[in-house]
Short mmCIF file of C-alpha atoms and ligand atoms in Angstrom, two decimals:
data_model
loop_
_atom_site.label_atom_id
_atom_site.label_comp_id
_atom_site.label_asym_id
_atom_site.label_seq_id
_atom_site.Cartn_x
_atom_site.Cartn_y
_atom_site.Cartn_z
CA MET G 1 7.29 7.27 16.76
CA THR G 2 3.94 6.61 15.10
CA GLU G 3 2.77 3.03 14.89
CA LEU G 4 0.62 2.23 11.87
CA CYS G 5 -0.15 -1.39 12.67
CA ARG G 6 1.33 -4.53 14.07
CA LEU G 7 3.34 -6.56 11.57
CA ASP G 8 1.37 -9.69 12.43
CA ALA G 9 -1.84 -7.89 11.45
CA LEU G 10 -0.65 -8.54 7.89
CA ASP G 11 -0.40 -11.96 6.26
CA ALA G 12 3.03 -12.90 4.87
CA THR G 13 1.61 -11.55 1.63
CA GLY G 14 -1.15 -9.15 2.54
CA SER G 15 -2.42 -5.62 2.79
CA LEU G 16 -4.25 -3.46 5.28
CA GLY G 17 -6.10 -0.20 4.78
CA LEU G 18 -6.12 2.34 7.60
CA THR G 19 -6.36 5.99 8.48
CA ALA G 20 -3.25 7.73 9.72
CA ASP G 21 -2.19 11.27 10.52
CA LEU G 22 0.97 11.91 8.52
CA GLY G 23 1.23 15.48 9.75
CA ASP G 24 -1.59 17.19 7.86
CA GLY G 25 -4.56 15.45 9.45
CA PRO G 26 -6.05 12.01 8.86
CA GLU G 27 -5.38 10.35 5.50
CA GLU G 28 -6.44 7.04 4.00
CA ILE G 29 -3.38 4.87 3.46
CA PHE G 30 -2.53 1.19 3.10
CA VAL G 31 0.29 -1.03 4.20
CA VAL G 32 1.51 -3.95 2.08
CA ARG G 33 3.62 -6.85 3.22
CA HIS G 34 5.39 -9.23 0.87
CA GLY G 35 7.62 -11.47 2.94
CA ASP G 36 10.24 -9.27 4.57
CA MET G 37 9.28 -6.25 2.50
CA VAL G 38 6.81 -3.78 4.02
CA ARG G 39 5.65 -0.67 2.19
CA ALA G 40 2.96 1.95 2.75
CA TYR G 41 1.20 4.23 0.26
CA ARG G 42 -1.56 6.81 0.24
CA ASN G 43 -4.80 5.19 -0.90
CA SER G 44 -5.11 7.35 -3.97
CA CYS G 45 -4.75 6.09 -7.54
CA PRO G 46 -2.70 8.43 -9.78
CA HIS G 47 -5.37 7.97 -12.47
CA THR G 48 -8.36 9.58 -10.71
CA GLY G 49 -7.30 10.10 -7.12
CA GLY G 50 -9.83 7.51 -5.99
CA PRO G 51 -9.19 4.61 -3.62
CA LEU G 52 -7.62 1.41 -4.95
CA GLU G 53 -9.02 -1.51 -2.97
CA TRP G 54 -11.59 -3.95 -4.39
CA LEU G 55 -12.73 -5.13 -0.97
CA ASP G 56 -11.85 -3.86 2.48
CA HIS G 57 -8.09 -4.22 2.94
CA GLN G 58 -7.65 -5.93 -0.46
CA PHE G 59 -5.04 -4.01 -2.42
CA LEU G 60 -3.18 -6.89 -4.07
CA ASP G 61 -3.92 -8.94 -7.18
CA ASP G 62 -4.98 -12.60 -6.89
CA GLU G 63 -1.36 -13.82 -6.80
CA GLY G 64 -0.27 -11.21 -4.28
CA ALA G 65 2.43 -10.11 -6.71
CA PHE G 66 1.30 -6.55 -7.43
CA ILE G 67 -0.83 -3.74 -6.07
CA VAL G 68 -3.95 -3.42 -8.21
CA CYS G 69 -6.43 -0.58 -8.58
CA ALA G 70 -9.91 -2.04 -8.66
CA THR G 71 -11.44 0.77 -10.68
CA HIS G 72 -9.61 0.37 -13.99
CA GLY G 73 -7.11 -2.38 -13.25
CA ALA G 74 -3.84 -0.45 -13.03
CA LEU G 75 -0.96 -2.57 -11.69
CA PHE G 76 1.78 -1.21 -9.43
CA ARG G 77 5.00 -2.75 -8.17
CA ILE G 78 4.86 -3.42 -4.44
CA GLU G 79 8.43 -2.28 -3.81
CA ASP G 80 8.11 1.28 -5.12
CA GLY G 81 4.50 1.84 -6.20
CA PHE G 82 5.46 2.30 -9.86
CA CYS G 83 2.59 1.70 -12.29
CA PHE G 84 3.63 -0.53 -15.20
CA ALA G 85 0.22 -1.32 -16.68
CA GLY G 86 -3.08 0.53 -16.95
CA PRO G 87 -4.26 4.08 -17.53
CA CYS G 88 -1.69 5.65 -15.19
CA LYS G 89 1.27 3.72 -16.61
CA ARG G 90 4.65 5.23 -15.63
CA GLN G 91 3.13 7.17 -12.73
CA SER G 92 3.56 6.12 -9.10
CA LEU G 93 1.63 5.81 -5.90
CA SER G 94 2.56 8.28 -3.19
CA GLY G 95 4.85 6.39 -0.85
CA ILE G 96 5.05 6.74 2.91
CA PRO G 97 8.38 5.86 4.52
CA VAL G 98 7.93 3.07 7.07
CA ARG G 99 10.09 0.60 8.94
CA VAL G 100 9.48 -2.48 11.04
CA GLU G 101 10.43 -2.24 14.68
CA ASP G 102 9.58 -4.80 17.37
CA ASN G 103 6.85 -6.40 15.27
CA ARG G 104 5.32 -3.01 14.57
CA VAL G 105 5.09 -1.06 11.33
CA VAL G 106 6.00 2.54 12.18
CA LEU G 107 6.49 5.77 10.28
CA ALA G 108 10.18 6.15 9.44
S1 LIG U 1 -8.79 4.89 -10.88
FE1 LIG U 1 -7.11 3.54 -10.67
S2 LIG U 1 -6.80 2.79 -12.66
FE2 LIG U 1 -8.40 4.25 -12.89
#
């Protein structure tokens, strides 16, 4: 079982960028927590393939309601990474299956 981070490393609504080996070597990913919901995605915007965060570990909009890409402002749903606004509308982030176990976020 691969631990990505501790659950309490994330605010109740928060995000964390990290490097993880998903099987093909190290990749930049991020973990998002919104209450009881925890999701992880590759840090690669479908628009250009570039990273999304606007500051270290900051992947959410001001209200913490959506994932935002800092480069051109695309907005993604936290629950499934679906883009509903911006230049990559109707595309999705690449999701990474995770689960929470003993206060740890682990690869599922
Ligand atoms: S690079 Fe993400 S919206 Fe353009």
